[in-house]
CSV table of C-alpha atoms in Angstrom, one decimal:
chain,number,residue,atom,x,y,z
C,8,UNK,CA,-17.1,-3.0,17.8
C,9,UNK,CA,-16.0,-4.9,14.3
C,10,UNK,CA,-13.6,-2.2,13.7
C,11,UNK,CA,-12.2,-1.2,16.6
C,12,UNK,CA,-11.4,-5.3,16.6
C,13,UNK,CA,-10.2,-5.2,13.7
C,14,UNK,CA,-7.6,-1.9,14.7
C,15,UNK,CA,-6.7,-4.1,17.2
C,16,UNK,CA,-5.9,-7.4,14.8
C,17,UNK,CA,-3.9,-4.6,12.7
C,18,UNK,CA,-2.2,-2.8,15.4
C,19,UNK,CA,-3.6,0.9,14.0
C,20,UNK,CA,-6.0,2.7,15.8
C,21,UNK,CA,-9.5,3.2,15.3
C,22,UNK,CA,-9.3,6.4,13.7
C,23,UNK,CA,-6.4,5.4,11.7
C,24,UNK,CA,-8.9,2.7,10.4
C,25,UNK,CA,-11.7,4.4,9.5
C,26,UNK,CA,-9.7,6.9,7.8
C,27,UNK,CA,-8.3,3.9,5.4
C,28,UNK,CA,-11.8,3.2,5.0
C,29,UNK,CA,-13.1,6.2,4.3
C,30,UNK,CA,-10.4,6.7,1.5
C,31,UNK,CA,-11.3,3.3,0.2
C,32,UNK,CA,-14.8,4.0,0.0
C,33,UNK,CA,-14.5,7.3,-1.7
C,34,UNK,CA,-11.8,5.8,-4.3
C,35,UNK,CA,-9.0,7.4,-3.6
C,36,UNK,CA,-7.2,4.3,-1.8
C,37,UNK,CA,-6.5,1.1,-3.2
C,38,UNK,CA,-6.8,-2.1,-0.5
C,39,UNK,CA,-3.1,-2.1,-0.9
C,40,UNK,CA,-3.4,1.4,0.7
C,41,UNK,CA,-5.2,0.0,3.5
C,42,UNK,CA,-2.9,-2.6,3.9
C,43,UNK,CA,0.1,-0.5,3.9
C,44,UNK,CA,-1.9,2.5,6.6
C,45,UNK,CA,-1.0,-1.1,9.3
C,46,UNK,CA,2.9,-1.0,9.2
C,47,UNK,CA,2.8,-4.3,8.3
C,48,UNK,CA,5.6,-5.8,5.9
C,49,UNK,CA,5.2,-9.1,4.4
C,50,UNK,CA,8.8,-10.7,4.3
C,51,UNK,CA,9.9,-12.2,1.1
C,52,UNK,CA,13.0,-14.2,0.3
C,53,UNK,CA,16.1,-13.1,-1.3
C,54,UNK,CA,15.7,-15.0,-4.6
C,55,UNK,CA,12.7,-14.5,-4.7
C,56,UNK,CA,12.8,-10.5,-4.3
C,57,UNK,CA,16.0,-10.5,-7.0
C,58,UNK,CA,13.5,-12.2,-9.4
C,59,UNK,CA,10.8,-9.7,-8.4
C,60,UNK,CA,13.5,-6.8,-9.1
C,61,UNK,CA,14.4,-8.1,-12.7
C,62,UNK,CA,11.1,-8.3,-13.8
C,63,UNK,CA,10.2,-5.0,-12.1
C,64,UNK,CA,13.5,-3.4,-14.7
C,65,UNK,CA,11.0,-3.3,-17.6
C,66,UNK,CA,9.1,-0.4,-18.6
C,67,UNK,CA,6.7,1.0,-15.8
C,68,UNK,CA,3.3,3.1,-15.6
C,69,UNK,CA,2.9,6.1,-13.4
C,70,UNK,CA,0.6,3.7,-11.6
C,71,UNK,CA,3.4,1.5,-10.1
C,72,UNK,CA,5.2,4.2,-8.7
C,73,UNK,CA,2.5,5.7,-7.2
C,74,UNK,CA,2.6,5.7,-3.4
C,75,UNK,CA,0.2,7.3,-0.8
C,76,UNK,CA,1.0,8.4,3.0
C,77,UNK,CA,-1.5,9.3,5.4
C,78,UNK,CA,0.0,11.1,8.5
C,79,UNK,CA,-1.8,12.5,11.1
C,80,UNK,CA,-1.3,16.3,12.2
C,81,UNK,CA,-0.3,15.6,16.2
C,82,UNK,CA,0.8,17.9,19.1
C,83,UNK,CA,4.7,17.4,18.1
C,84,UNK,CA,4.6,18.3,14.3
C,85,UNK,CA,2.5,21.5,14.9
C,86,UNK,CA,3.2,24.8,16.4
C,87,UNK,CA,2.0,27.1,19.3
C,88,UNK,CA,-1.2,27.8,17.2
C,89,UNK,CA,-2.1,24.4,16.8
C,90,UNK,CA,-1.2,24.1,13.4
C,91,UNK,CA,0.7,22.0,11.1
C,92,UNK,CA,4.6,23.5,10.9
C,93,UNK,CA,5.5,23.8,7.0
C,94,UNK,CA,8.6,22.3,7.8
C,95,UNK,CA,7.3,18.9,8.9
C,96,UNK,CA,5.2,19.4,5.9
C,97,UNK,CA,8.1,19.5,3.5
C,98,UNK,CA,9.9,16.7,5.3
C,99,UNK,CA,6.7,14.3,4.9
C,100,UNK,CA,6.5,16.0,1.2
C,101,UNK,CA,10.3,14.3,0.4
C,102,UNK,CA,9.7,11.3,2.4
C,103,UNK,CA,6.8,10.5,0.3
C,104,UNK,CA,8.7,11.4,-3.2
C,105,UNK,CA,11.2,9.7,-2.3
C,106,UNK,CA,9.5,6.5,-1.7
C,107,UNK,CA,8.0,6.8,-5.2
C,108,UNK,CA,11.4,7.6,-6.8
C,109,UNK,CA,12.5,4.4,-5.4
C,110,UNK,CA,9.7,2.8,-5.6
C,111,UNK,CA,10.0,3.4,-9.0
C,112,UNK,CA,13.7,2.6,-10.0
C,113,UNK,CA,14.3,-0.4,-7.1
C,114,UNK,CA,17.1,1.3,-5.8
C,115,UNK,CA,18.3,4.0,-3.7
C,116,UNK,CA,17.9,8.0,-4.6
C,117,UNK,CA,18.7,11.1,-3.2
C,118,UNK,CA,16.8,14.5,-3.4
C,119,UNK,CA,17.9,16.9,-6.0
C,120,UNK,CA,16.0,19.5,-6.0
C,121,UNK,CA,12.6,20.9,-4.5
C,122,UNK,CA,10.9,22.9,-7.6
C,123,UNK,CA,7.7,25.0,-8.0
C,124,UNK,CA,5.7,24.6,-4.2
C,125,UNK,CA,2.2,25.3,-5.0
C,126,UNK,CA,-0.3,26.7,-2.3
C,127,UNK,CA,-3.6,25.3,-4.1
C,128,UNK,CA,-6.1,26.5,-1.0
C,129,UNK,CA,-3.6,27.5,1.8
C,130,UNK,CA,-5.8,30.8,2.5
C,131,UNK,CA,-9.1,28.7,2.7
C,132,UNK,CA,-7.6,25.7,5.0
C,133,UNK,CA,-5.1,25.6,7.7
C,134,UNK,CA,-3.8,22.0,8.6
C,135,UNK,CA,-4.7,21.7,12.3
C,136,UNK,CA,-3.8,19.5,14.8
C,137,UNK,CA,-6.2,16.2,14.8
C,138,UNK,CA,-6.7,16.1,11.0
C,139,UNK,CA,-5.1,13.8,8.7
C,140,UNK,CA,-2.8,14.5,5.5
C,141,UNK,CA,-2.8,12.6,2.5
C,142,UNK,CA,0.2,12.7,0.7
C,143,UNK,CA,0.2,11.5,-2.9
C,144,UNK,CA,3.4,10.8,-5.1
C,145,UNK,CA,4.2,9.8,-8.2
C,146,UNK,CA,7.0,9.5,-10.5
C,147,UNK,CA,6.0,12.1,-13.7
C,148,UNK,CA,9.3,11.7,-15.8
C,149,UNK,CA,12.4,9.4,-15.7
C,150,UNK,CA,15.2,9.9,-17.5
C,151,UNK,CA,18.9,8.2,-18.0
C,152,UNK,CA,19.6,8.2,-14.2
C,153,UNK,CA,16.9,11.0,-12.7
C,154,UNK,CA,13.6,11.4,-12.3
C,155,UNK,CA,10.8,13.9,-11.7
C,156,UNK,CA,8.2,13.4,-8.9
C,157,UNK,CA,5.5,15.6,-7.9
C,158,UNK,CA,3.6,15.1,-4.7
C,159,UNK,CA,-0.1,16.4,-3.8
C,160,UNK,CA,-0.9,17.3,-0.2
C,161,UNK,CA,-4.8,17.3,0.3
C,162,UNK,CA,-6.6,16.8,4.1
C,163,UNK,CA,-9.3,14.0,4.9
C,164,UNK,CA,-12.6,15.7,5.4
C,165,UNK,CA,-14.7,13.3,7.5
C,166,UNK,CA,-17.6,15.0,8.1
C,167,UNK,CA,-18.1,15.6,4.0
C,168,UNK,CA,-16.3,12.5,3.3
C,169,UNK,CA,-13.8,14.4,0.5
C,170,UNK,CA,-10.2,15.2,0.4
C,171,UNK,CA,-9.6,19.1,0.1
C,172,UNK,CA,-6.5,19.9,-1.9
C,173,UNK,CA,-4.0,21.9,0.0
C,174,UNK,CA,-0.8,22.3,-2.1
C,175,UNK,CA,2.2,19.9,-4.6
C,176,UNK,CA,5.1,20.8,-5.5
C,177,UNK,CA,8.2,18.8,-8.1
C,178,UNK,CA,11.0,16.8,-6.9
C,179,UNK,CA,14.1,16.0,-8.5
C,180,UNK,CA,15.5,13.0,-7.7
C,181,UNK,CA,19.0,10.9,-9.0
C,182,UNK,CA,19.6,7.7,-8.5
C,183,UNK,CA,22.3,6.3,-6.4
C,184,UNK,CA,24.8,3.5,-8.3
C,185,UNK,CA,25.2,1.3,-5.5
């Protein structure tokens, strides 16, 4: 009852919920994590944002540009076996890098280049409608105005309580001079 409250308070479902638990308990999720599996955006004001953007310009870890996306394989993104299509897969793969790209620089990017799509357990696994993917990315290298990103795709287990690795692949991204 406390958690499907809780969902409620947080305007995710149940499932959604316990999935953000679940990765919090097994430490792969940050409460941050959880907080950002709601939708929720906390507004900040302009100054105060500028100030957070100039002290964000100094040197940052792979840590802070680290961002994780849970999406859930549904009836629309899969195909007439049930399964999830590889071409919602790479669209969720470049949404995800790209939100760590510009996580990363604090400004706009755009998608280079797609490099070296690794299939880690595709002939063990099959993502299947009702599962959940986790999508993991992070910036690996930045240079003068680009920057590499590579993103892991693994699937929640919750019956073992793991995350099974399914594939990553590289990104390339550039940033925009806006």
């Amino acid at each position: 009852k406390t958690a499907a409250k809780a969902a409620q308070n947080l305007h995710v479902s149940s499932q959604q919920l316990r999935v953000c638990v679940l990765l919090l308990v097994m430490g792969t999720a940050s409460s941050s994590f959880v907080y950002g599996c709601t939708n929720q955006t906390a507004e900040v004001p302009d100054s105060e944002a500028k100030l957070q953007r100039q002290q964000s310009m100094l040197k940052r870890t792979v840590l802070q540009s680290q961002v994780r996306l849970l999406k859930e394989i549904t009836a629309d993104v899969s195909d007439e076996r049930d399964e999830l299509a590889l071409g919602h897969l790479l669209e969720w793969m470049d949404a995800c890098s790209c939100l760590s790209a510009e996580k990363h620089c604090g400004r706009s990017a755009v998608t280079l280049v797609m490099d070296d799509l690794d299939f880690v357990a595709a002939h063990e696994i099959r993502l299947k409608r009702g599962q959940f993917c986790v999508l993991e990315g992070k910036v690996t290298r930045a240079f003068g105005s680009s920057m590499e990103v590579v993103v892991s795709v693994s699937i929640a287990e919750f019956l073992s309580g793991t995350l099974q690795s399914f594939c990553n692949a590289y990104f390339m991204y550039v940033v925009l001079k806006t």
